[in-house]
Each structure stands twice: as C-alpha cells, then as structure tokens.
PDB file of C-alpha atoms in Angstrom:
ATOM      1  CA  UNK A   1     109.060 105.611  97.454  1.00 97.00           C
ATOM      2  CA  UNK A   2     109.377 104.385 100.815  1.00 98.00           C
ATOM      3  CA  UNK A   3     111.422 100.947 101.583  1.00 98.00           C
ATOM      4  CA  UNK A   4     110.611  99.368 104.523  1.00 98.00           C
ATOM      5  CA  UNK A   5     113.307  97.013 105.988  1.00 97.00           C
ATOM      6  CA  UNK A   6     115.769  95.320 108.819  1.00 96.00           C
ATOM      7  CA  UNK A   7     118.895  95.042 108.809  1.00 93.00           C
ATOM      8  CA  UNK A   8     120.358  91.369 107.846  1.00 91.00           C
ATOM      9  CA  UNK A   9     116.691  90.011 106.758  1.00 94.00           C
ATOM     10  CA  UNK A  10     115.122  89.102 102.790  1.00 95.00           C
ATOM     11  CA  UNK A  11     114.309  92.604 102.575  1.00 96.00           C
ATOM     12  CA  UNK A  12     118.134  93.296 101.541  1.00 97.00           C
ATOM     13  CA  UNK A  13     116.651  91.872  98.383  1.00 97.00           C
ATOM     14  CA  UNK A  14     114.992  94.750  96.934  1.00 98.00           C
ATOM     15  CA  UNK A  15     117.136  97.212  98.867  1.00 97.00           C
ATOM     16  CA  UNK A  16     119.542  95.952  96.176  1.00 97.00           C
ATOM     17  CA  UNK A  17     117.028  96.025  93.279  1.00 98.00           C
ATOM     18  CA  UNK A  18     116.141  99.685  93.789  1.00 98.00           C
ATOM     19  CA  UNK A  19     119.784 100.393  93.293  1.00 98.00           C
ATOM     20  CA  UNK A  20     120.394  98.456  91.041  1.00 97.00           C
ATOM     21  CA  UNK A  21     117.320 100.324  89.080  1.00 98.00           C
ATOM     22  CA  UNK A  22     118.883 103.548  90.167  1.00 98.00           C
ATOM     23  CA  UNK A  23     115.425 104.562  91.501  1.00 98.00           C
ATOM     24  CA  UNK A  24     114.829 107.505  94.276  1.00 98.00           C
ATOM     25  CA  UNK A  25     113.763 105.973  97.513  1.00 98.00           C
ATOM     26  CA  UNK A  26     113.851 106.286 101.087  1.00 98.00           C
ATOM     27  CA  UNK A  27     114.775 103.319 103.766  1.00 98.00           C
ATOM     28  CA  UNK A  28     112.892 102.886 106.949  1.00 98.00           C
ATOM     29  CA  UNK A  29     114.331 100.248 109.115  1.00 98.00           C
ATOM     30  CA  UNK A  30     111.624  98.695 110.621  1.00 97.00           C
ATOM     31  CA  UNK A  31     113.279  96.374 113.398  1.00 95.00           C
ATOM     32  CA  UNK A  32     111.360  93.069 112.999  1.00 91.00           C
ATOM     33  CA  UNK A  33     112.587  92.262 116.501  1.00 91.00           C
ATOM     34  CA  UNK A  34     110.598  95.493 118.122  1.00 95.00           C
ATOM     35  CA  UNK A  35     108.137  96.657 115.034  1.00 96.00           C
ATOM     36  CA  UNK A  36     109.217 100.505 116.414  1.00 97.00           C
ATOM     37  CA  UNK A  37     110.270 102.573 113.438  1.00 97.00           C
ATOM     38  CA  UNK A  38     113.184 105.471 114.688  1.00 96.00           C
ATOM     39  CA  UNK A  39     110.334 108.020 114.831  1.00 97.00           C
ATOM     40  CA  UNK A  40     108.450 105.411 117.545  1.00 96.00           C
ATOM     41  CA  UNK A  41     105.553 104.429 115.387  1.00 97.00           C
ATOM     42  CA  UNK A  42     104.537 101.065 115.546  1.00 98.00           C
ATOM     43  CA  UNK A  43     104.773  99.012 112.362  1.00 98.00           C
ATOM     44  CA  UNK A  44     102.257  97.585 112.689  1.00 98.00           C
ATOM     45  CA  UNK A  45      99.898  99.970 111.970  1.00 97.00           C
ATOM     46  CA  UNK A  46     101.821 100.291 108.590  1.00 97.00           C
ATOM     47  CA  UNK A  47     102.059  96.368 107.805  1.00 97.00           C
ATOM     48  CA  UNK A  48      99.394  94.925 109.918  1.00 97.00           C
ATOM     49  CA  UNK A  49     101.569  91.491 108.701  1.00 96.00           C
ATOM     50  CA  UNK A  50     105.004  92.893 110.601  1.00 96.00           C
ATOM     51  CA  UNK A  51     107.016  91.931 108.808  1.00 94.00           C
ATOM     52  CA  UNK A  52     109.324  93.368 105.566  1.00 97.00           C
ATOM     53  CA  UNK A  53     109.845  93.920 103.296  1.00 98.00           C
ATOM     54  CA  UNK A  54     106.947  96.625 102.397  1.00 98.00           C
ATOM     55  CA  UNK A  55     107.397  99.056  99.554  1.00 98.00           C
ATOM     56  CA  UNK A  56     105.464 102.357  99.661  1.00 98.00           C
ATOM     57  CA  UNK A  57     104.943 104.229  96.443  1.00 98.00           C
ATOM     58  CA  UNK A  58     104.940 107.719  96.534  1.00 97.00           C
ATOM     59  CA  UNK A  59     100.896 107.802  95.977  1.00 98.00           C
ATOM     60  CA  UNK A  60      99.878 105.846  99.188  1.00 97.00           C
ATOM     61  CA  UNK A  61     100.136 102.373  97.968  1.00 98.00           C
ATOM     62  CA  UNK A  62     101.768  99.715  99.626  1.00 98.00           C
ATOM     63  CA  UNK A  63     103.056  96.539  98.416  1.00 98.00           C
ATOM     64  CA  UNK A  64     104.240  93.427 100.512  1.00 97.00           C
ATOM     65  CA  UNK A  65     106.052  90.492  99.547  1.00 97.00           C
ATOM     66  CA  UNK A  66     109.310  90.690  98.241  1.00 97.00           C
ATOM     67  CA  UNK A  67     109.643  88.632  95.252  1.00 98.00           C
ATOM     68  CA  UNK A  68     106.731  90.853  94.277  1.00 98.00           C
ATOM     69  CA  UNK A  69     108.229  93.893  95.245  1.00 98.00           C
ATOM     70  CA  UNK A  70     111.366  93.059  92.917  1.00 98.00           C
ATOM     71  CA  UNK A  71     109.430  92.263  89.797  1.00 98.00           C
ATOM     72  CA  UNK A  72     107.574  95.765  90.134  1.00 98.00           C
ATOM     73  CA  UNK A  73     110.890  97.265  90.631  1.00 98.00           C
ATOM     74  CA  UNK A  74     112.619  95.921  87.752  1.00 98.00           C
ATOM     75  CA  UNK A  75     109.204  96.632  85.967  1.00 98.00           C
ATOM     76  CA  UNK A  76     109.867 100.444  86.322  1.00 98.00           C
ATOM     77  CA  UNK A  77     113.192 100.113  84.328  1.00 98.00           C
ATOM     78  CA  UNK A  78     112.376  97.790  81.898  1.00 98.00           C
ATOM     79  CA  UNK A  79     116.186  98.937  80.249  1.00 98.00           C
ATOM     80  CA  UNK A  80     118.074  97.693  82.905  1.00 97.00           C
ATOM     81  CA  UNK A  81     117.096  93.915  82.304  1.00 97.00           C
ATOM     82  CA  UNK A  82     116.199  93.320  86.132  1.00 98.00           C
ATOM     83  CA  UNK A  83     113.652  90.893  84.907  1.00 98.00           C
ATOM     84  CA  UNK A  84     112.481  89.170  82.030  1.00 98.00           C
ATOM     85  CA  UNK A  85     109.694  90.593  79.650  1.00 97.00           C
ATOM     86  CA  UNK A  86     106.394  89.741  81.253  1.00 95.00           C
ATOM     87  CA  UNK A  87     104.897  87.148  79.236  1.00 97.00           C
ATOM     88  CA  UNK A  88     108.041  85.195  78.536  1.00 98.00           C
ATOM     89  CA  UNK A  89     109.181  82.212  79.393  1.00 98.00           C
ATOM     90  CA  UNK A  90     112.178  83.951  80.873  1.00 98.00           C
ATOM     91  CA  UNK A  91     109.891  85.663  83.316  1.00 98.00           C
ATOM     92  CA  UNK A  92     108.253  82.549  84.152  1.00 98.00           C
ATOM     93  CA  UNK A  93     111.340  81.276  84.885  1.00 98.00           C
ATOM     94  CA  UNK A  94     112.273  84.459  87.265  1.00 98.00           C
ATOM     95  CA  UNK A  95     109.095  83.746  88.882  1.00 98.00           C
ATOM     96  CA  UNK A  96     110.097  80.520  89.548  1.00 98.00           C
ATOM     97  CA  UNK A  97     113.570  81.295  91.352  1.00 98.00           C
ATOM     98  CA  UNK A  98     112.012  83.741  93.280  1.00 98.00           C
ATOM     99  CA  UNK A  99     109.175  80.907  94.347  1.00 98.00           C
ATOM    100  CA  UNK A 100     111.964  78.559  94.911  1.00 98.00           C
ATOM    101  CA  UNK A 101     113.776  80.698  96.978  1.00 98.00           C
ATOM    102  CA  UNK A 102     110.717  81.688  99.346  1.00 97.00           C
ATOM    103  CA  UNK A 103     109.247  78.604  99.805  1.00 96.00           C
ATOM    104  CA  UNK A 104     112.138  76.384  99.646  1.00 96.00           C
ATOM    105  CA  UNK A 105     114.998  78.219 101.194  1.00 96.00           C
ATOM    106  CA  UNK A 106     113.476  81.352 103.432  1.00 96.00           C
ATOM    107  CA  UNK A 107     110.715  79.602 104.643  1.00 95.00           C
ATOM    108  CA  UNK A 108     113.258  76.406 105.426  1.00 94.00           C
ATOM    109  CA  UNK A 109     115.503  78.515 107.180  1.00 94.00           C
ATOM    110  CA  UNK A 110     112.212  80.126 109.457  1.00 93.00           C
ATOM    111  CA  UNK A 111     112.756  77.020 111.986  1.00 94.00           C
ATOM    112  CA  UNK A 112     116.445  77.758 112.602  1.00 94.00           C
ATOM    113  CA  UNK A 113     115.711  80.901 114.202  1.00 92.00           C
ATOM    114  CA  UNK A 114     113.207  80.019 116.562  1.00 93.00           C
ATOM    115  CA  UNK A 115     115.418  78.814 120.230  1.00 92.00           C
ATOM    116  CA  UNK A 116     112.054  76.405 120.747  1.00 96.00           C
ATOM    117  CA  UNK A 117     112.497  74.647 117.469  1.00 95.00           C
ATOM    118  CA  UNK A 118     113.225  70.627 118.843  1.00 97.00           C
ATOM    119  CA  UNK A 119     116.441  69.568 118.012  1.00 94.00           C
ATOM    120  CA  UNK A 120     115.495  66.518 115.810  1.00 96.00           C
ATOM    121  CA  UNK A 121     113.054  69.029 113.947  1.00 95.00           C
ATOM    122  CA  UNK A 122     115.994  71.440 112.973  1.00 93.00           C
ATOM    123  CA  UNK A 123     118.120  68.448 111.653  1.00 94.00           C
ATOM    124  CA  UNK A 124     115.284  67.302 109.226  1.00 95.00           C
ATOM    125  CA  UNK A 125     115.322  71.493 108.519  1.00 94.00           C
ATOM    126  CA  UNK A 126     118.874  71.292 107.864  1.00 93.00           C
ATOM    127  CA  UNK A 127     119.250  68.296 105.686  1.00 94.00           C
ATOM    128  CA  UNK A 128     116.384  69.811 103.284  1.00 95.00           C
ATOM    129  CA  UNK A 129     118.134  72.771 103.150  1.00 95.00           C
ATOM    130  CA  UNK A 130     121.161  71.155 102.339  1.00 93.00           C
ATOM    131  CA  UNK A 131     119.881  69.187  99.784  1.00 95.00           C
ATOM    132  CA  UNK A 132     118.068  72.183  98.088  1.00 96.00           C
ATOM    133  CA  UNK A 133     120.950  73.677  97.799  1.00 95.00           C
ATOM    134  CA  UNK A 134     122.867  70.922  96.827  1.00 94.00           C
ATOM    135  CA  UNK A 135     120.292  71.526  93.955  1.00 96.00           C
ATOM    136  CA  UNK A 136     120.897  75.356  93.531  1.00 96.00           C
ATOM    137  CA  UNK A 137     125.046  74.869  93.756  1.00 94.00           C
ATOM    138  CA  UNK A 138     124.244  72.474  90.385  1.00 95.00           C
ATOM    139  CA  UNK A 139     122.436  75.022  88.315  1.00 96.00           C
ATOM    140  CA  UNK A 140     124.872  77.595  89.103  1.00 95.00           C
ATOM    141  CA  UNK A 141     127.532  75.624  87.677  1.00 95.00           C
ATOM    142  CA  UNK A 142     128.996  77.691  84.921  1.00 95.00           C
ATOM    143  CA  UNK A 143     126.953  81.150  85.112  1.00 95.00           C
ATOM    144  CA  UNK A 144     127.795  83.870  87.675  1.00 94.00           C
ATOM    145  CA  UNK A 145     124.044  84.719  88.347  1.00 96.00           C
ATOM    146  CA  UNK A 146     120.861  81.852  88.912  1.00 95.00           C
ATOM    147  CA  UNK A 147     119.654  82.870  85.692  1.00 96.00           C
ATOM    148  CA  UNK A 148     123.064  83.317  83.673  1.00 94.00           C
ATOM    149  CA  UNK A 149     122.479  87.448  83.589  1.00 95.00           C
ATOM    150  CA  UNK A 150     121.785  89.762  87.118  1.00 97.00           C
ATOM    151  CA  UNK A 151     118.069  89.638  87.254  1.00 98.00           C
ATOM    152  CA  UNK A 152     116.528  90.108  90.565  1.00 98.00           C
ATOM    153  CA  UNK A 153     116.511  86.396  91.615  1.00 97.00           C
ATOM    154  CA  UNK A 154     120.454  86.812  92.491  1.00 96.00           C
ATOM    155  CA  UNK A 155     120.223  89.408  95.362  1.00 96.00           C
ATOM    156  CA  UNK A 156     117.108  87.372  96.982  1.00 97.00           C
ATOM    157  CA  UNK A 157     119.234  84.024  97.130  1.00 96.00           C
ATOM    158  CA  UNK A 158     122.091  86.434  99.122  1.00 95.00           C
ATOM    159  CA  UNK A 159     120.682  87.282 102.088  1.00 95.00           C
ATOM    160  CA  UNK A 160     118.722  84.280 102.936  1.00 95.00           C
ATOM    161  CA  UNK A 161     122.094  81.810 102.250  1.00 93.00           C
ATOM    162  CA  UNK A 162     124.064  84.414 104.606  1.00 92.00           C
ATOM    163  CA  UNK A 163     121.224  83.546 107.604  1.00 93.00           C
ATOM    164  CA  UNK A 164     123.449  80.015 107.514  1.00 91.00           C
ATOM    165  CA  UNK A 165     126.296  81.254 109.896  1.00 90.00           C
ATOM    166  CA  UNK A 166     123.490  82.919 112.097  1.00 90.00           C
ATOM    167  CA  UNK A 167     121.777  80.019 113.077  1.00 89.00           C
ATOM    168  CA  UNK A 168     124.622  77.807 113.559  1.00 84.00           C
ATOM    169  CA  UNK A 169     123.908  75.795 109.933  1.00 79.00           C
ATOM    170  CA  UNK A 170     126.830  74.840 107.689  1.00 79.00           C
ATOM    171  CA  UNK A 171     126.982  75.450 104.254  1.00 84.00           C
ATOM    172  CA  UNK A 172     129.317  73.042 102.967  1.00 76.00           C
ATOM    173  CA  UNK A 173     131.900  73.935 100.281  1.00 80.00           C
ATOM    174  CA  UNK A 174     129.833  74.517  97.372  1.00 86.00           C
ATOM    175  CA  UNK A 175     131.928  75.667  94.286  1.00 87.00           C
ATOM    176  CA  UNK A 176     129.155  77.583  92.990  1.00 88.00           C
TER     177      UNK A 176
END
C-alpha cells in the first residue's frame, strides 16, 4: 500500500491508523502546497482532487477521503479494535465522530488558512469552532479517547485541533 500525504495536514490521521494496524505501507509526501511528489510527478495526475489523504492498495485501487480511508484500515485488522463492528451502533457512532470532525472542525478551520479570508468572516469561523469544541471538550470529560477506547476517531481530531496555533486561533484551556 501506498499512503499519500503532507506533512502537518488530516492525512496524519491514517498515517497513524496504519501503524496503529501494524500494516506494511509506503508514504509519499505529496506537498499540497506544490502537488510535486520527490520523484517530480504531478499529483495530480494521481488525485485529480489534490489533495490527501489518498490510499493506494497494492492492486491499483485508490481510495480518497480520510475518514474512509481509516474505517478500511481498521477493517483489515478487525483484532485490533480500530473500529467498531460494521453494523453496530458503535460503528455508527465512529461514523459519526469522524463526520463531526470533517464537517464541523476541518472544514471550519479551511477559512483560517486562506490570507483573503475577511476579518469579520474568520471571527464568525472562530467562535463556531470554539463552540464546537466547547462541545467536544464536554464529551471527553472522563474517557482518554472520543469514544472511551482508541478507535480511529482519536488520531483524526489530533491533527486538525493542532492547525489552531497555525492560523493564529486560540484554543482556550480545555481540561479535556
């Protein structure tokens, strides 16, 4: 398998999965600033999307997105406990972190990066962020992981809270 990724973006996420699986793989960085891989192909003839991360298996196939990339993983080491059985509400619940996560927190952060963002826009940005995880500091009262075990929910919410400091945004002292 092929991992394609960039240093200090989501794709850190199943970086840390396949390890966590103990699966074989090999990491291509894939700058998302330049889309040159080392060996100077363009990325974009690999993701036509650009961005990572994108997991190649070892047939051909590709798969983007990471929370589905993740669930795959932990799929292939069903022992390890990386996710919920699919079919349970446990895995729903997985499912739901990992939706949370992308389209409440990654996607919220998105504006923060971008210089042209207005000013009053990145406040509203930043107040919804904080209050979502306002939210998120709350459920992890208590449990050391989002769902109470590791599953692969955890290492998604790490990188995209560490993009705080990198856009200038605050995370106030949350105790969890």
């Amino acid at each position: 398998m092929k991992l394609y990724y960039s240093p200090g973006a989501c794709s850190l996420s199943p970086h840390i999965a396949l390890h966590e699986a103990g699966l074989a793989f090999e990491a291509v960085k894939a700058p998302t600033k330049t889309h040159q891989l080392d060996d100077g192909t363009d990325y974009y003839t690999i993701n036509p999307l650009g961005y990572v991360p994108l997991l190649e298996l070892d047939d051909g196939t590709r798969l983007r997105e990471g929370p589905a990339i993740v669930q795959y993983i932990a799929d292939q080491v069903p022992e390890k406990k990386l996710a919920p059985a699919n079919g349970t509400i446990a895995r729903a619940q997985l499912q739901a972190w990992l939706n949370f996560i992308g389209t409440e927190l990654h996607k919220g952060f998105g504006p923060l990066f971008n210089p042209a963002t207005p000013e009053e826009f990145k406040k509203i940005t930043t107040d919804k962020l904080l209050s979502r995880l306002k939210w998120v500091d709350g459920e992890l009262a208590g449990k050391q992981y989002l769902m109470g075990d590791f599953t692969v929910a955890t290492p998604y919410l790490f990188p995209v809270t560490g993009w705080a400091p990198r856009v200038g945004f605050d995370i106030p002292g949350f105790p969890n």
